Short mmCIF file of C-alpha atoms in Angstrom, two decimals:
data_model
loop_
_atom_site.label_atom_id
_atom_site.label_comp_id
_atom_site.label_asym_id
_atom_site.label_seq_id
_atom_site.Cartn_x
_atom_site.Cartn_y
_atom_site.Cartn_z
CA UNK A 188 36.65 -51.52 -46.04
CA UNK A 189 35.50 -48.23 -47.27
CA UNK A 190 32.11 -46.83 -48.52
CA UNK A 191 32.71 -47.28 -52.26
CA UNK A 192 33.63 -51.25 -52.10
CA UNK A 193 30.55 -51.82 -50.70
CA UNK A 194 28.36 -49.91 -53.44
CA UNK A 195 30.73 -51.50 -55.95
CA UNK A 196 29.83 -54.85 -54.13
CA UNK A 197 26.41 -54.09 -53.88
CA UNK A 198 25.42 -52.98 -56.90
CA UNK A 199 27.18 -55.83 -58.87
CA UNK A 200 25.50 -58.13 -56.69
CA UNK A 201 22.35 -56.31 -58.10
CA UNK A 202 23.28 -56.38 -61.48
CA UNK A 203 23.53 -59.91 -61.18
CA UNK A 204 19.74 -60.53 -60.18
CA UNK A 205 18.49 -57.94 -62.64
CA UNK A 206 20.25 -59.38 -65.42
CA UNK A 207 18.39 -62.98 -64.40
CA UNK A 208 15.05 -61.51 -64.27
CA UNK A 209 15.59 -59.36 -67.66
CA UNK A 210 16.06 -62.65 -69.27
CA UNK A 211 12.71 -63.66 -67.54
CA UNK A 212 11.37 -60.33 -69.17
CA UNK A 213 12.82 -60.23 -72.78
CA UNK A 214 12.09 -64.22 -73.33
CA UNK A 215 8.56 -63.58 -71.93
CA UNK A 216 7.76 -60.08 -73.82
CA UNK A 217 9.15 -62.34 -77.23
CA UNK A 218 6.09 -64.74 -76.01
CA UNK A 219 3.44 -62.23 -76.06
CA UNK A 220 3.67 -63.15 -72.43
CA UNK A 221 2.34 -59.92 -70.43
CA UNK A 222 4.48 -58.67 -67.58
CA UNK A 223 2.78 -56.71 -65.14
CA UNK A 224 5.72 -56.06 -62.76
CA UNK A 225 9.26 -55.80 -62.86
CA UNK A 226 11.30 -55.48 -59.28
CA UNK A 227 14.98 -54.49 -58.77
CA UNK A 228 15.21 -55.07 -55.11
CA UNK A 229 13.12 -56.39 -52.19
CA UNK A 230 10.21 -55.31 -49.76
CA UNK A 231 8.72 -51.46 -49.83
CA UNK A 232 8.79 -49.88 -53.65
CA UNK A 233 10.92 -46.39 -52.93
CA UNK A 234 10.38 -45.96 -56.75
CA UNK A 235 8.30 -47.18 -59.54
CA UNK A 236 7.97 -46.08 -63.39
CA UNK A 237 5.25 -47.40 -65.67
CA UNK A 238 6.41 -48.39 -69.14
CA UNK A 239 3.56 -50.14 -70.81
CA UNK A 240 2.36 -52.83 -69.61
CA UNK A 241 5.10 -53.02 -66.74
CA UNK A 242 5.53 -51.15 -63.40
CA UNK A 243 8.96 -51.34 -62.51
CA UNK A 244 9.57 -50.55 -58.92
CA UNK A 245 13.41 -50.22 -57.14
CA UNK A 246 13.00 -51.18 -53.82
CA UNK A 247 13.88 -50.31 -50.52
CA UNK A 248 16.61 -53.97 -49.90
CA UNK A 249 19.02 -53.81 -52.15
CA UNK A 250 18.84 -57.60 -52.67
CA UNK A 251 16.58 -60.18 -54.73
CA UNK A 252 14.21 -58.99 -57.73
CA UNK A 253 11.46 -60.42 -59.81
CA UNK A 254 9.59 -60.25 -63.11
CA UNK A 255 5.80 -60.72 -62.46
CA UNK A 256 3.91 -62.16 -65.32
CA UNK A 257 0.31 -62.78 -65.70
CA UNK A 258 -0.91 -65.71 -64.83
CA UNK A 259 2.08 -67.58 -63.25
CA UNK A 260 0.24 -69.74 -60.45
CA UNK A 261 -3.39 -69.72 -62.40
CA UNK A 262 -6.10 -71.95 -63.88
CA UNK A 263 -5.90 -68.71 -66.90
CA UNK A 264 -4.95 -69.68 -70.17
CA UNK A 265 -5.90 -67.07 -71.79
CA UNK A 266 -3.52 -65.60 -74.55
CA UNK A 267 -1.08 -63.06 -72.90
CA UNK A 268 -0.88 -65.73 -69.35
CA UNK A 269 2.26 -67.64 -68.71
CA UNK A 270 0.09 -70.66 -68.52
CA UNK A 271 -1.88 -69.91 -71.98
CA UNK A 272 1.82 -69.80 -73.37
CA UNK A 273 2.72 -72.55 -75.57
CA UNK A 274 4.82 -75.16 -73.87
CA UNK A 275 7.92 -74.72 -75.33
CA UNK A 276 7.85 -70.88 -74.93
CA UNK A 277 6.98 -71.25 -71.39
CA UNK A 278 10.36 -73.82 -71.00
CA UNK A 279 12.05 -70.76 -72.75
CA UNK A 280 10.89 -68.44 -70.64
CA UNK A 281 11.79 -70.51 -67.38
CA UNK A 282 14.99 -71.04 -68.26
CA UNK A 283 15.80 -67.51 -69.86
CA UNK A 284 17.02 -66.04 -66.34
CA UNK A 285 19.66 -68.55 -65.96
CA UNK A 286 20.56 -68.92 -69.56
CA UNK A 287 21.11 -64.99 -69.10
CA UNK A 288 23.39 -65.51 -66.03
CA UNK A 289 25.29 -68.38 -67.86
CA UNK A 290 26.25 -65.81 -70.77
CA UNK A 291 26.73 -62.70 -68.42
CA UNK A 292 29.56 -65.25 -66.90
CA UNK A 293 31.38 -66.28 -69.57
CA UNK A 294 31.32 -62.85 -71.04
CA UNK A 295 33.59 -61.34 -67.80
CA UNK A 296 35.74 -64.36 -68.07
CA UNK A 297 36.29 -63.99 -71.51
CA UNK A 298 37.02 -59.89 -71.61
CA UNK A 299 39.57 -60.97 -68.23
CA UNK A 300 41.39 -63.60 -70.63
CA UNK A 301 40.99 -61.29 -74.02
CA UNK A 302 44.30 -59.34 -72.41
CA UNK A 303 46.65 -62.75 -72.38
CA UNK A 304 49.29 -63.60 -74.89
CA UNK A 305 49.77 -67.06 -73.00
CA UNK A 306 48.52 -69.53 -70.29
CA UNK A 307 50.07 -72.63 -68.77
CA UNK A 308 49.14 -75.93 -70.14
CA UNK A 309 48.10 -79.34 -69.19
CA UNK A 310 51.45 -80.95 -70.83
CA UNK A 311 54.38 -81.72 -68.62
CA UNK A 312 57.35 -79.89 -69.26
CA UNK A 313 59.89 -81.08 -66.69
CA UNK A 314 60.29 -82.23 -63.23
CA UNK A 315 62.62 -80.44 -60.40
CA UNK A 316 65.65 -82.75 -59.60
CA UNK A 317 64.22 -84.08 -56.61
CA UNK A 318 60.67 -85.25 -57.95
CA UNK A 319 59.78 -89.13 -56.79
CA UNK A 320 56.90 -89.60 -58.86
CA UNK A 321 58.90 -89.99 -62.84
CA UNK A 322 59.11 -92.73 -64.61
CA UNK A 323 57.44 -95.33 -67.34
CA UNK A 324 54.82 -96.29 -64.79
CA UNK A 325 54.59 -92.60 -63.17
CA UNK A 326 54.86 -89.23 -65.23
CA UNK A 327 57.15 -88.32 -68.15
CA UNK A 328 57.83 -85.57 -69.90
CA UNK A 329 55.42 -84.75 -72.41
CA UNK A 330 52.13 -86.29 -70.86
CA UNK A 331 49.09 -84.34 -71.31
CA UNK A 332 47.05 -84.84 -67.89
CA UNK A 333 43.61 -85.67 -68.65
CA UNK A 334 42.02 -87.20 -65.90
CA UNK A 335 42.87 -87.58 -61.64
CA UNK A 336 40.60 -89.23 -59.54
CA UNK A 337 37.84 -89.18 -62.26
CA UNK A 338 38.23 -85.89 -62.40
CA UNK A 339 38.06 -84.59 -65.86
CA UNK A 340 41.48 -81.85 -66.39
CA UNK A 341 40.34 -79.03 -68.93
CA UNK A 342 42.70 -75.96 -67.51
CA UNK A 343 46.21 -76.08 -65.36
CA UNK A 344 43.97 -74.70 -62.77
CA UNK A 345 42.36 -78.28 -62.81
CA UNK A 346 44.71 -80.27 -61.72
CA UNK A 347 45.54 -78.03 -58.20
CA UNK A 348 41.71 -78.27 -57.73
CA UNK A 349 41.63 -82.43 -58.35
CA UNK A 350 44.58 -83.20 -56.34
CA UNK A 351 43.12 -81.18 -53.46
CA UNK A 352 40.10 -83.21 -53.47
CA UNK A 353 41.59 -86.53 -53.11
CA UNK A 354 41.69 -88.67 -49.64
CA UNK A 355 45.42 -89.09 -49.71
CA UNK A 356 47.84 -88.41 -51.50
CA UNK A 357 48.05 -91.32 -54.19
CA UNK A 358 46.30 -90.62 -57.05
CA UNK A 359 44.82 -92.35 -60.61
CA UNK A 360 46.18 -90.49 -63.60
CA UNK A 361 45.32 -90.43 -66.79
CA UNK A 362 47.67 -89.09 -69.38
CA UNK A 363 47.79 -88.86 -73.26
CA UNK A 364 51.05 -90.24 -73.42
CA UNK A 365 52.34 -90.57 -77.41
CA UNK A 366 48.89 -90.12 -78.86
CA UNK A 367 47.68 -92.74 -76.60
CA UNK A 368 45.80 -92.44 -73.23
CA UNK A 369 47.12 -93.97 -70.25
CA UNK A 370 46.61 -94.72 -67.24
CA UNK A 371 48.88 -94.71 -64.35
CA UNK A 372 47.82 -96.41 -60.90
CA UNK A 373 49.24 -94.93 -57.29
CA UNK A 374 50.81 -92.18 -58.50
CA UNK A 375 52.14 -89.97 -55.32
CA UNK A 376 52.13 -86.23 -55.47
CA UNK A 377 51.87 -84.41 -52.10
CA UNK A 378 53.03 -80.38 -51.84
CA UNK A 379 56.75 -80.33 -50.66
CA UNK A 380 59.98 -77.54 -50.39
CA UNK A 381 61.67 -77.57 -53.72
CA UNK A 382 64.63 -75.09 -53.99
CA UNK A 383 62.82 -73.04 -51.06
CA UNK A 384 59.17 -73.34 -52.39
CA UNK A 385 56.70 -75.32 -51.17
CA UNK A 386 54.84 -76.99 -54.45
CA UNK A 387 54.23 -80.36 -56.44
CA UNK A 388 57.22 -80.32 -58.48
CA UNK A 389 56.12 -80.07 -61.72
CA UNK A 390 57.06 -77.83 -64.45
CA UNK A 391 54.35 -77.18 -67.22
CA UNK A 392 55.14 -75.98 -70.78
CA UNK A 393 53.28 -72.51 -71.60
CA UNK A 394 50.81 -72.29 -74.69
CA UNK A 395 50.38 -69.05 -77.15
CA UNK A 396 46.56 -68.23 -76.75
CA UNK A 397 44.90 -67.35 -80.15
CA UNK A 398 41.28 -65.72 -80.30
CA UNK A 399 39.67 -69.15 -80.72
CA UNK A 400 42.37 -70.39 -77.85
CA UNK A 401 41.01 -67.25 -75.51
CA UNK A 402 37.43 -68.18 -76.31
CA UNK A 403 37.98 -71.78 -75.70
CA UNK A 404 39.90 -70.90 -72.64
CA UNK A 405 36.53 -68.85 -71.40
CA UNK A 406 34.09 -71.77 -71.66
CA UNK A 407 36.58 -73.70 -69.90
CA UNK A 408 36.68 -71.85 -67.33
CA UNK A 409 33.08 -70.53 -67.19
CA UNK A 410 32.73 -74.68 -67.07
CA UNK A 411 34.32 -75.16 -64.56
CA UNK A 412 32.62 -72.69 -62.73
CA UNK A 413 29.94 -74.50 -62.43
CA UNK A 414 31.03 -77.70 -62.04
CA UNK A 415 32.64 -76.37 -58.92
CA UNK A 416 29.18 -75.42 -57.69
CA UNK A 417 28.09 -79.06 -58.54
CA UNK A 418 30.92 -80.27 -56.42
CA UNK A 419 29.80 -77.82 -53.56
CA UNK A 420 26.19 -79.14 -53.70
CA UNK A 421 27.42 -82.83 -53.63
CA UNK A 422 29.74 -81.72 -50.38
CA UNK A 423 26.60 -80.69 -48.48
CA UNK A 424 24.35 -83.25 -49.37
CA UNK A 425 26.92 -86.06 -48.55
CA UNK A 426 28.11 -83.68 -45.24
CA UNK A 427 31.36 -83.00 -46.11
CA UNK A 428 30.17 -79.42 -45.06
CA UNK A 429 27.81 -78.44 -42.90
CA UNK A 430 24.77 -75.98 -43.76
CA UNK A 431 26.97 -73.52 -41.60
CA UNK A 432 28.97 -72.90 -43.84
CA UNK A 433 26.70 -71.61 -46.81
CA UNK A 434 26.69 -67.90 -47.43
CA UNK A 435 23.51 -65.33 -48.43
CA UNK A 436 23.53 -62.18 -49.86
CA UNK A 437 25.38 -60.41 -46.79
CA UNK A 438 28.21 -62.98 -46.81
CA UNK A 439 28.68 -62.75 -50.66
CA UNK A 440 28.67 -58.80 -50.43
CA UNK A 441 31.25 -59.14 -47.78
CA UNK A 442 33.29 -61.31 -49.80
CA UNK A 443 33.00 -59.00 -52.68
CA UNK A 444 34.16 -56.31 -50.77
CA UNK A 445 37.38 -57.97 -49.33
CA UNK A 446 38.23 -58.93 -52.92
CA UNK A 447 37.62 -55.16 -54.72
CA UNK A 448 40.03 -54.12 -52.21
CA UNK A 449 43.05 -56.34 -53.09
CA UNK A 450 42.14 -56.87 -56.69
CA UNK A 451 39.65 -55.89 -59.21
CA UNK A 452 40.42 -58.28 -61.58
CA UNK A 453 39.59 -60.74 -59.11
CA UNK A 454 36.42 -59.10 -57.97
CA UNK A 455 35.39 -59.59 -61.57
CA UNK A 456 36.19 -63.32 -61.68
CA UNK A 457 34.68 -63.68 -58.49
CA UNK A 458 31.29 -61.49 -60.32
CA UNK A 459 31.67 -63.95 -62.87
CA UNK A 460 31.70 -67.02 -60.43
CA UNK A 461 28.55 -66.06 -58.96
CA UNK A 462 26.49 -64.97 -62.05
CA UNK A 463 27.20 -69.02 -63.00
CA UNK A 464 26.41 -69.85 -59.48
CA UNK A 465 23.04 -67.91 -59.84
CA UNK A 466 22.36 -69.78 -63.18
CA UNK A 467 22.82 -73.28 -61.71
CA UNK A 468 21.20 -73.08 -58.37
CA UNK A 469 17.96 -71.11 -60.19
CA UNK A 470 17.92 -74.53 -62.32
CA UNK A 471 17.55 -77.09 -59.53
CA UNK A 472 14.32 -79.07 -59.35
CA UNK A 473 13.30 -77.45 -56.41
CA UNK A 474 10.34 -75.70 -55.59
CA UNK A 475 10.00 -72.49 -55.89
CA UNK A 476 13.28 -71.94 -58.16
CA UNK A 477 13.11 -72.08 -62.43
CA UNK A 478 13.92 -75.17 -62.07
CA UNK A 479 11.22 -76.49 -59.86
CA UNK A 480 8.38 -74.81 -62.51
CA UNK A 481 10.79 -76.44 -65.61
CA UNK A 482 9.60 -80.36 -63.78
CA UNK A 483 6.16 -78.90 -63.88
CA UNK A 484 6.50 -78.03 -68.04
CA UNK A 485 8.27 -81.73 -67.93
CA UNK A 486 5.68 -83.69 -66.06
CA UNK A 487 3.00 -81.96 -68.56
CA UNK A 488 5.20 -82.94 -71.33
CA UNK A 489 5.13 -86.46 -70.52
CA UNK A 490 1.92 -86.76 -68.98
CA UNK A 491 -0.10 -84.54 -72.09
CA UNK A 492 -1.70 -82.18 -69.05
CA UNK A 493 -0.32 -80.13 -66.71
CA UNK A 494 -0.48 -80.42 -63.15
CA UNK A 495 -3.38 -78.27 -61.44
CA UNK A 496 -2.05 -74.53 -61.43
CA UNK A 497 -3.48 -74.50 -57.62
CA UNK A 498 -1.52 -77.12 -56.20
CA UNK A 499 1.61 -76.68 -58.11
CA UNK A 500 1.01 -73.33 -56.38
CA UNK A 501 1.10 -74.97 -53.05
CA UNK A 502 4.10 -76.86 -53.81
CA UNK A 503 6.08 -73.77 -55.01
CA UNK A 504 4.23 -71.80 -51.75
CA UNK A 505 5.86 -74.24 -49.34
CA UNK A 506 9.14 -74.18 -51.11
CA UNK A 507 10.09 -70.21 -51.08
CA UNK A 508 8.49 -70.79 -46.98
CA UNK A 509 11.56 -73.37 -46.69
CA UNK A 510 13.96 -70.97 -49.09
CA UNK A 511 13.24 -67.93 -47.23
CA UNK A 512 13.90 -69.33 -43.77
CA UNK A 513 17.06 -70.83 -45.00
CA UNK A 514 17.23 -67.22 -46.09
CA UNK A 515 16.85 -65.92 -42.88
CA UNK A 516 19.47 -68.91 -41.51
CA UNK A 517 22.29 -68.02 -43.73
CA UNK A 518 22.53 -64.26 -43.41
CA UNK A 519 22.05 -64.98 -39.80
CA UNK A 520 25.36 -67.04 -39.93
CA UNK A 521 26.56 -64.37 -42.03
CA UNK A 522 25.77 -61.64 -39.41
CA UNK A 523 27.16 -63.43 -36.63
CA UNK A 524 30.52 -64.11 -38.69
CA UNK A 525 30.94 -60.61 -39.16
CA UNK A 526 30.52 -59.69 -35.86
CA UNK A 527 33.17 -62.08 -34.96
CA UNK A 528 35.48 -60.73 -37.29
CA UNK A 529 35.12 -57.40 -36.26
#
C-alpha cells in the first residue's frame, strides 16, 4: 500500500460525492433555486471561496459533501427557496445528484469497453466432451441463455453471477432456442475439472462489438450494476448477510486501494460500481436520503399539499441520527477489520 493509492483512492472517492452534490447545484441554480453553501468534505471548513451567491468550503474529512439551498426544511416559499420551487423542479432537483452519479457510471464503463474489438456472448458455442447437462431437454448448441432462476441474462458475466446465487445446483433455464423461447426444467451445472480447469463446461461463441454494440454493452453493464446493489439490499433485509458485513467510507477507500495496486482498469470499474451504488442508495425512501424528500414531493402530489416543512424536518432529523450512527457502526467494523489484517 503506498502513499499515492490512497490519494488516488481518496480523491476518487471524493469525486464521487462532489459530482452528486454538483448535480444538486446545477439542477437547483437552473431553478432559480439559491444555494447558499456548497461543501467538498466534512466537519471544520480549512478553506472556503465565495462565488456569488455560494460559499464553497473544502473541509477538514475528506469524506461526505453537501449543497445547502435556501429553504430546504422551511415553512418559506418565497421565490429563490427550495420549497417556493415549483413541484416538478423541486423532484428535479432531488433527484439530480443521483441522476448525476448514474451518468458519471456509465460514462467509465463505457470509455473501459470503447477499447474492445469483441466480448463473449450469451449463445452457446459448444460443450467440452465430458459435459452431462446436453441434450433436447438440457442445452444445445446454439441456445441463447435468457433467463436462470428468474434471473434475467443481459451479459456472459450474468450467467456466472445467476448460477452462483442458486440453492443447489439444478437450475430453470430459459433459452431462445430456434427463434423460440424455452424453457428447460432441472438443468445441472455445478463447477468441475475439465482438461485441468476447474469450470462449467461451456464454450460461448465471441461477438464483434460495434459503437452501438459498445454502448449497448455499457448500459448493460452499468445495469447491472445496480441491480447487483438491489440484490445486496434484498440479502440484508432477508439476513442472508449480516449488518457486519456492510462497508463505509474507510472500508471502500481500502478496497480502492487494494484494487489501484493490482489493476487500474479495475479500480475504474470498481469507481464506476460505486458512483451507481451512490445513485441508488441516495434514492431509497428513507429519511434523510433524496429519496426520503422525493415521498415528501409524492405525498404532496397526491395529497394537493405538502406535508408541514417542520415535521418532515423531524422525520429527516431522526433519520441522518439513525444514518450517522450506522455511520459510526460501519467504519467501526471497518477499523477493526483493518486492524486485523494488519
Amino acid at each position: 500500500m503506498t502513499i499515492l493509492t490512497i490519494i488516488l483512492a481518496i480523491l476518487a472517492f471524493g469525486c464521487l460525492v462532489i459530482v452528486h452534490e454538483f448535480g444538486h447545484f446545477i439542477a437547483a441554480k437552473a431553478a432559480g433555486v439559491h444555494v447558499l453553501e456548497f461543501w467538498v468534505g466534512m466537519g471544520p471548513a480549512i478553506a472556503h471561496r465565495k462565488f456569488g451567491e455560494t460559499d464553497f468550503k473544502l473541509c477538514i474529512l475528506p469524506f461526505g459533501g453537501a449543497c445547502v439551498m435556501e429553504g430546504e426544511d422551511t415553512e418559506d416559499e418565497t421565490p429563490g427557496t427550495l420549497a417556493g420551487a415549483p413541484i416538478g423542479w423541486r423532484a428535479l432537483i432531488l433527484a439530480a445528484g443521483a441522476l448525476m452519479n448514474f451518468v458519471l457510471g456509465f460514462l467509465i464503463v463505457l470509455l473501459l469497453v470503447l477499447p474492445q474489438s469483441q466480448i463473449a456472448s450469451t449463445v452457446i458455442d459448444g460443450f467440452v466432451d465430458e459435459f452431462p447437462s446436453q441434450g433436447e431437454d438440457m442445452l444445445m448448441e446454439g441456445d441463447q441463455i435468457l433467463r436462470i432462476d428468474g434471473y434475467r441474462i443481459l451479459l456472459n458475466a450474468d450467467i456466472s453471477t445467476a448460477l452462483s446465487m442458486g440453492d443447489d445446483t439444478n437450475y430453470e433455464i430459459v433459452v431462445r432456442r430456434n427463434g423460440e423461447k424455452v424453457t428447460l426444467y432441472d438443468v445441472p451445472l455445478e463447477v468441475a475439472e475439465y482438461d485441468g480447469v476447474m469450470r462449467y463446461g461451456i464454450d460461448f461463441s465471441v461477438e464483434d462489438l460495434t459503437f452501438v454494440g459498445k454502448v449497448k454493452n455499457a448500459l448493460f453493464r452499468s445495469y447491472d450494476y445496480g441491480r447487483l446493489v438491489w440484490l445486496s439490499l434484498e440479502q440484508l433485509v432477508t439476513g442472508k448477510v449480516g449488518i457486519n458485513q456492510m462497508s463505509g467510507p474507510v472500508g471502500v477507500t481500502d478496497v480502492l486501494v487494494q484494487t489501484a495496486q493490482s489493476s487500474m482498469m479495475s479500480f475504474f470499474a470498481l469507481i464506476a460500481f460505486i458512483s451507481i451504488n451512490l445513485g441508488v442508495m441516495n434514492l431509497l425512501p428513507l429519511p434523510a436520503l433524496d429519496g426520503g424528500r422525493l415521498l415528501f414531493v409524492l405525498i404532496e402530489l397526491i395529497a394537493r399539499r405538502p406535508v408541514p416543512r417542520k415535521y418532515e424536518g423531524y422525520i429527516h432529523f431522526g433519520g441522518f441520527a439513525a444514518l450517522m450512527l450506522l455511520m459510526l457502526y460501519v467504519t467501526w467494523q471497518d477499523i477493526m477489520r483493518l486492524i486485523g489484517a494488519a
